């Protein structure tokens, strides 16, 4: 079956619609993953009894299961504990919970990179642990974390493709849908792959440039 | 009147290494005490124990009558709580060899952070206080600059202002000129001289022997965590008694 440009043009609007959903869910997922990741990292750094060990378990769990497993698990169990979101919202929540653990690890590494000297200075200036975190550490870690956060953004973007399996109408969902309607699988999946690459690659280049600049 | 600082039988170990070995000393109000000794003799560790960054394994530290000590209960060492340490040690300020400034804050913010976030002072009050001490170290024109844009001497003066803004009764200086280029040492020593003249109680670890001779009331020579000899500066530098002191001073002065 030869590659049909006419067919590509025919399915393009549908694929672009999916692309928009993919981008939106990636950005929102990453945003919430960031907020959640900071909260987790701060709590683990300050060390709240009980909560810290629970969060350590959570981070270990997420780091050792594939995203798609967690996505299915979340899709089938979250509604039973009262989380009733439409697929798009659920997708964001699942991305945030899963990638939040990775982002918490990124921030943990950056927090460790703040020199011990500064922490001692904060200590003798009578800053509490929370104040040390807020005033000394947090303002310094974002730039340091940026290259790793961009890597994480790319992973989120790529893994968002699994969300089609849990009925989020993102790019892969549209590609599969178009293929199923016309029985032509090559063009939709080829185009979807191309779109993923075309968006992801410049972001990866940007990440590398930032890394070079700040290292 | 009790001494400002009293150290009794202080022992500090790092693993098997004994850094402070049953050391006792006192510092009187307004006294300028200079600690000298080779690297590894325990000078810095002593300062760090005084301000509570390290906790003694044995013995006690008394700051203006308040005692900090670790207690041995059975096989367990019970150390004072962080809150207790901070309360007692808040009467001391410290300046480090490597400045330890916060690189993301301006000079003003660096000096304000202690009063504002450490003492909970209102922002405008903290700023007034900070400006006063930044002026004292002669850096009012650099108030909005961040440390990476300052020279080493300027950074160290900011660090001194930051410590002073906590209004301590005692200032500790840990080799504050050792990381500086020679031409920048003078401006830092000048600020320290002024402080000394104002009657601040100071404990100074330094290799600047001329400065020590000018400023110190007493010089203490440490070796392997013990006080080997102590004397007024003139006596110590002209006619050291102990062979270890003689050897050390010879090596330093020949530099």
XYZ file of C-alpha atoms in Angstrom:
470
model
C 0.000 0.000 0.000
C 1.708 3.239 -1.076
C 1.920 6.220 1.257
C -1.056 8.468 0.538
C -0.613 12.193 1.061
C -4.290 12.756 0.409
C -5.128 10.468 3.288
C -2.615 12.272 5.523
C -4.264 15.597 4.734
C -7.639 14.061 5.436
C -6.662 12.856 8.926
C -4.435 15.818 9.772
C -7.149 17.902 11.515
C -7.985 14.982 13.749
C -4.307 14.350 14.541
C -3.714 18.033 15.289
C -6.683 18.046 17.604
C -5.058 15.133 19.430
C -1.720 16.950 19.429
C -3.305 19.906 21.182
C -4.716 17.615 23.852
C -1.299 15.957 24.231
C 0.399 19.321 24.672
C -2.198 20.605 27.082
C -2.196 17.493 29.206
C 1.609 17.406 29.244
C 1.910 21.018 30.347
C -0.795 20.779 32.972
C 0.450 17.388 34.172
C 3.974 18.736 34.453
C 2.768 21.839 36.273
C 0.944 19.838 38.910
C 3.752 17.270 39.059
C 6.084 20.177 39.832
C 3.935 21.568 42.609
C 3.449 18.125 44.095
C 7.132 17.284 43.631
C 8.199 20.410 45.525
C 5.815 19.604 48.365
C 7.135 16.044 48.582
C 10.770 17.167 48.432
C 10.271 19.859 51.082
C 8.503 17.506 53.478
C 11.199 14.872 53.027
C 13.933 17.485 53.627
C 12.364 18.958 56.722
C 11.576 15.459 57.954
C 8.068 15.101 59.334
C 7.722 11.879 61.266
C 5.496 9.268 59.643
C 4.773 11.401 56.612
C 8.389 11.236 55.457
C 8.565 7.450 55.467
C 5.232 7.265 53.673
C 6.505 9.650 50.990
C 9.758 7.699 50.695
C 7.716 4.567 49.988
C 5.619 6.438 47.460
C 8.683 7.726 45.601
C 10.313 4.285 45.604
C 7.114 2.722 44.286
C 6.709 5.178 41.399
C 10.343 4.897 40.401
C 10.038 1.149 40.070
C 6.840 0.729 38.084
C 6.190 1.643 34.450
C 3.983 4.638 33.802
C 1.469 2.598 31.840
C 0.948 0.234 34.789
C 0.273 3.155 37.084
C -2.029 4.743 34.490
C -4.211 1.628 34.269
C -4.139 1.169 37.999
C -5.197 4.785 38.547
C -7.884 4.599 35.890
C -9.554 1.592 37.458
C -9.037 2.342 41.157
C -9.176 6.119 41.600
C -12.929 6.312 40.821
C -13.589 3.649 43.472
C -12.012 5.872 46.150
C -14.175 8.783 45.128
C -12.029 10.497 42.500
C -14.535 11.007 39.712
C -12.865 13.071 37.040
C -13.455 13.024 33.311
C -10.580 11.360 31.394
C -8.658 14.592 30.757
C -8.579 15.540 34.445
C -7.795 11.998 35.474
C -4.930 11.952 32.992
C -3.467 15.098 34.535
C -3.803 13.633 38.021
C -2.104 10.397 36.982
C 0.753 12.259 35.276
C 1.152 14.529 38.307
C 1.198 11.684 40.814
C 3.598 9.571 38.785
C 6.019 12.264 37.613
C 5.729 14.169 40.892
C 7.806 11.390 42.438
C 10.551 11.829 39.841
C 10.471 15.594 40.218
C 10.683 15.225 44.000
C 13.880 13.244 43.413
C 15.250 15.928 41.098
C 14.612 18.625 43.706
C 16.063 16.439 46.425
C 19.308 16.244 44.460
C 19.342 20.010 43.921
C 18.645 20.684 47.585
C 21.644 18.562 48.467
C 23.792 20.611 46.107
C 23.286 23.793 48.149
C 26.578 24.077 50.012
C 26.775 22.947 53.604
C 28.467 26.299 54.305
C 25.262 28.150 53.556
C 23.218 25.858 55.752
C 25.600 26.460 58.646
C 25.345 30.207 58.090
C 21.549 29.877 58.175
C 21.782 27.830 61.357
C 23.786 30.412 63.269
C 21.475 33.160 62.005
C 18.845 31.226 63.926
C 16.776 30.268 60.869
C 14.403 27.371 61.452
C 14.553 24.420 59.075
C 11.469 25.656 57.296
C 12.861 29.201 56.961
C 16.174 27.781 55.731
C 14.241 25.878 53.088
C 12.091 28.825 52.065
C 14.621 31.627 52.150
C 17.927 29.903 51.399
C 17.341 26.656 49.516
C 14.187 26.983 47.403
C 15.216 30.187 45.590
C 18.440 28.515 44.492
C 17.322 25.108 43.280
C 15.142 25.881 40.276
C 17.965 26.874 37.924
C 20.052 23.892 39.030
C 17.123 21.555 38.442
C 16.143 22.964 35.064
C 18.005 20.513 32.774
C 16.612 17.509 34.679
C 13.152 19.050 34.710
C 13.293 19.402 30.931
C 14.244 15.725 30.633
C 11.284 14.949 32.820
C 9.061 17.139 30.648
C 10.080 15.087 27.604
C 9.333 11.829 29.418
C 5.943 13.190 30.439
C 5.232 14.232 26.882
C 6.114 10.792 25.527
C 4.345 8.857 28.269
C 1.195 10.898 27.753
C 0.740 8.659 24.710
C -0.350 5.889 27.083
C -3.239 8.019 28.260
C -5.109 7.107 25.070
C -5.511 3.670 26.616
C -7.510 5.185 29.421
C -9.753 7.094 26.986
C -7.972 10.435 26.952
C -8.335 11.700 23.392
C -4.722 12.630 22.873
C -2.575 12.180 19.766
C -2.158 8.394 19.918
C -5.853 7.902 20.589
C -6.695 9.872 17.444
C -4.075 7.997 15.383
C -5.441 4.650 16.499
C -8.973 5.805 15.912
C -8.254 7.019 12.370
C -6.453 3.780 11.594
C -9.329 1.712 12.884
C -11.858 3.648 10.804
C -10.002 3.339 7.512
C -7.961 0.170 8.061
C -4.919 2.184 7.002
C -2.511 2.022 9.954
C 0.724 3.251 8.405
C -0.090 6.920 7.769
C -1.729 7.775 11.114
C 1.001 6.138 13.183
C 3.750 7.490 10.961
C 2.336 11.009 11.304
C 1.849 10.625 15.062
C 5.467 9.475 15.454
C 6.646 12.392 13.349
C 4.651 14.893 15.409
C 6.048 13.510 18.681
C 9.577 13.805 17.348
C 9.155 17.267 15.883
C 7.897 18.620 19.201
C 10.191 16.677 21.483
C 13.503 17.162 19.728
C 13.689 20.992 19.947
C 12.818 20.778 23.642
C 15.643 18.274 24.122
C 18.025 20.632 22.294
C 16.886 23.487 24.501
C 17.550 21.353 27.570
C 21.030 20.549 26.369
C 21.745 24.237 25.697
C 20.599 25.188 29.190
C 22.696 22.445 30.706
C 25.773 23.668 28.867
C 25.180 27.225 29.898
C 24.799 26.539 33.614
C 27.350 23.767 34.118
C 31.126 38.744 86.871
C 31.160 35.360 85.118
C 33.334 35.036 82.022
C 31.673 35.477 78.626
C 32.841 32.031 77.620
C 33.972 29.186 79.804
C 35.066 25.882 78.321
C 35.620 23.045 80.764
C 37.355 19.822 79.822
C 36.120 19.884 76.259
C 36.589 16.689 74.255
C 35.598 16.368 70.626
C 36.290 13.327 68.500
C 35.703 12.670 64.830
C 35.755 8.883 64.681
C 39.034 7.865 66.271
C 40.573 11.287 65.801
C 40.642 13.366 68.971
C 40.282 16.993 67.843
C 39.785 18.638 71.231
C 41.546 16.906 74.088
C 40.312 17.959 77.540
C 40.643 21.609 76.701
C 39.646 24.290 79.193
C 39.694 28.042 78.789
C 37.873 31.236 79.589
C 37.248 34.456 77.733
C 36.485 37.607 79.699
C 34.140 40.399 78.672
C 35.707 42.619 75.983
C 38.702 40.345 75.764
C 40.355 39.721 72.395
C 41.601 36.196 72.321
C 43.662 34.989 69.379
C 43.974 31.270 68.733
C 46.987 30.104 66.782
C 48.178 26.661 65.808
C 48.875 24.442 62.823
C 45.999 23.219 60.694
C 44.315 20.320 62.409
C 45.203 21.614 65.865
C 41.522 22.071 66.730
C 41.165 25.870 66.466
C 38.277 25.827 64.026
C 36.577 22.945 65.789
C 36.755 24.875 69.031
C 34.995 27.855 67.424
C 32.412 25.566 65.847
C 31.713 23.985 69.227
C 31.374 27.410 70.841
C 28.652 28.424 68.416
C 26.914 25.070 68.469
C 27.694 23.824 64.968
C 29.419 20.870 66.637
C 28.499 19.304 69.946
C 31.183 18.281 72.446
C 31.521 14.622 73.276
C 32.602 15.456 76.813
C 32.896 18.561 78.919
C 30.841 21.719 78.790
C 30.615 25.139 77.250
C 29.197 28.051 79.152
C 28.118 31.219 77.383
C 27.409 34.145 79.720
C 26.462 31.772 82.479
C 24.350 29.379 80.414
C 25.686 25.874 80.088
C 25.633 23.568 77.072
C 26.777 20.037 77.629
C 26.187 16.560 76.345
C 25.357 14.091 79.070
C 26.348 10.467 79.181
C 23.411 8.400 80.374
C 24.461 4.767 80.443
C 25.902 4.111 77.000
C 23.916 6.899 75.352
C 25.085 10.418 74.757
C 22.236 12.874 75.293
C 22.953 16.084 73.398
C 21.166 19.387 73.953
C 18.210 19.981 71.626
C 18.720 22.205 68.580
C 16.417 24.823 70.126
C 18.479 24.840 73.334
C 21.720 25.150 71.346
C 20.387 28.049 69.300
C 19.100 29.846 72.372
C 22.410 29.685 74.222
C 24.564 30.280 71.159
C 22.524 33.226 69.879
C 24.856 35.474 71.888
C 27.636 34.627 69.477
C 28.225 35.643 65.895
C 30.658 33.953 63.562
C 32.495 34.838 60.371
C 33.890 32.028 58.248
C 36.932 31.651 56.041
C 34.809 31.207 52.940
C 32.232 33.908 53.770
C 29.264 31.494 53.478
C 27.094 34.242 52.016
C 23.834 33.470 50.242
C 24.694 33.983 46.567
C 21.108 34.612 45.418
C 20.542 37.490 47.847
C 21.753 41.068 47.579
C 24.075 42.501 50.218
C 21.099 44.074 51.981
C 19.129 40.817 51.940
C 22.105 38.847 53.218
C 22.422 41.150 56.205
C 18.661 41.376 56.785
C 17.945 37.684 56.710
C 19.088 36.986 60.276
C 17.131 39.737 62.054
C 14.114 39.213 59.829
C 13.829 35.447 59.616
C 15.994 34.363 62.534
C 14.663 36.833 65.086
C 11.288 37.520 63.462
C 11.854 41.265 63.319
C 9.562 43.404 61.153
C 10.900 44.013 57.671
C 11.509 47.756 57.958
C 13.216 47.371 61.335
C 15.454 44.646 59.957
C 16.317 46.887 57.032
C 17.249 49.827 59.266
C 19.445 47.514 61.310
C 21.023 45.977 58.223
C 21.811 49.382 56.724
C 23.475 50.441 59.954
C 25.878 47.498 59.867
C 26.465 47.669 56.127
C 27.466 51.290 56.647
C 29.744 50.222 59.453
C 31.680 47.921 57.123
C 31.673 50.646 54.447
C 29.543 48.972 51.796
C 26.438 51.147 51.557
C 27.194 51.708 47.857
C 27.033 47.929 47.247
C 23.732 47.356 48.986
C 21.952 45.945 45.917
C 24.872 43.900 44.632
C 24.968 40.122 44.910
C 28.011 38.382 46.436
C 29.346 36.885 43.188
C 29.892 40.460 41.920
C 31.915 41.479 44.978
C 35.624 41.121 45.717
C 36.701 38.704 48.437
C 37.379 41.545 50.853
C 33.958 43.047 50.238
C 32.305 39.661 50.667
C 34.009 39.149 53.974
C 32.894 42.585 55.152
C 29.318 41.683 54.205
C 29.709 38.484 56.223
C 30.873 40.544 59.209
C 27.895 42.911 58.825
C 25.573 39.913 58.607
C 26.927 38.501 61.861
C 26.795 41.914 63.586
C 23.183 42.460 62.546
C 22.247 39.685 64.968
C 23.719 41.984 67.648
C 25.881 39.341 69.306
C 27.890 39.889 72.494
C 30.761 37.783 71.216
C 32.214 37.500 67.716
C 34.119 34.489 66.440
C 36.422 34.835 63.434
C 37.606 31.664 61.734
C 40.603 32.464 59.516
C 38.605 35.208 57.866
C 41.506 36.512 55.764
C 42.978 33.170 54.693
C 40.999 32.947 51.469
C 41.701 36.552 50.446
C 44.262 38.026 48.072
C 46.929 39.908 49.999
C 45.787 43.355 48.883
C 42.263 42.713 50.223
C 43.266 41.587 53.705
C 43.729 45.111 55.064
C 40.132 46.254 54.583
C 38.830 43.275 56.547
C 41.342 43.662 59.366
C 40.446 47.358 59.579
C 36.811 46.499 60.283
C 37.907 43.968 62.891
C 40.204 46.529 64.541
C 37.299 48.972 64.822
C 35.159 46.288 66.415
C 37.922 45.533 68.869
C 38.216 49.193 69.807
C 34.483 49.325 70.497
C 34.947 46.673 73.136
C 33.482 43.620 71.385
C 34.485 40.307 72.909
C 36.342 38.497 70.140
C 37.803 35.057 69.595
C 39.964 35.098 66.508
C 41.641 32.262 64.655
C 44.233 33.819 62.390
C 47.618 33.504 60.782
C 48.025 37.304 60.657
C 50.606 37.609 63.418
C 51.044 41.381 63.183
C 47.328 41.882 63.523
C 47.270 39.461 66.439
C 50.056 41.357 68.137
C 48.179 44.660 67.775
C 44.744 43.500 68.771
C 45.026 40.505 71.076
C 44.928 40.693 74.837
C 45.996 37.091 74.963
C 47.280 34.548 72.469
C 46.613 30.855 72.884
C 48.658 28.235 71.066
C 46.855 24.985 70.344
C 48.424 21.720 69.309
C 46.617 18.396 68.881
C 43.524 19.736 70.611
C 45.333 20.951 73.704
C 46.389 24.383 74.898
C 50.169 24.254 74.905
C 50.860 27.832 75.894
C 49.061 31.094 76.451
C 50.493 34.543 76.974
C 50.076 38.196 76.042
C 51.030 38.660 72.373
C 54.361 40.350 72.984
C 55.513 37.574 75.258
C 54.138 34.853 73.019
C 55.714 36.136 69.820
C 59.078 37.296 71.296
C 59.800 34.652 73.890
C 57.648 31.564 73.408
C 58.316 29.079 76.159
C 57.410 25.709 74.708
C 59.377 24.024 71.916
C 56.155 23.307 69.931
C 55.248 26.988 70.018
C 58.733 28.003 68.976
C 58.673 25.591 66.060
C 55.219 26.748 64.938
C 56.005 30.446 65.157
C 59.250 29.977 63.290
C 57.433 28.198 60.444
C 54.756 30.895 60.257
C 57.012 33.912 60.506
C 59.411 32.583 57.879
C 56.612 32.433 55.375
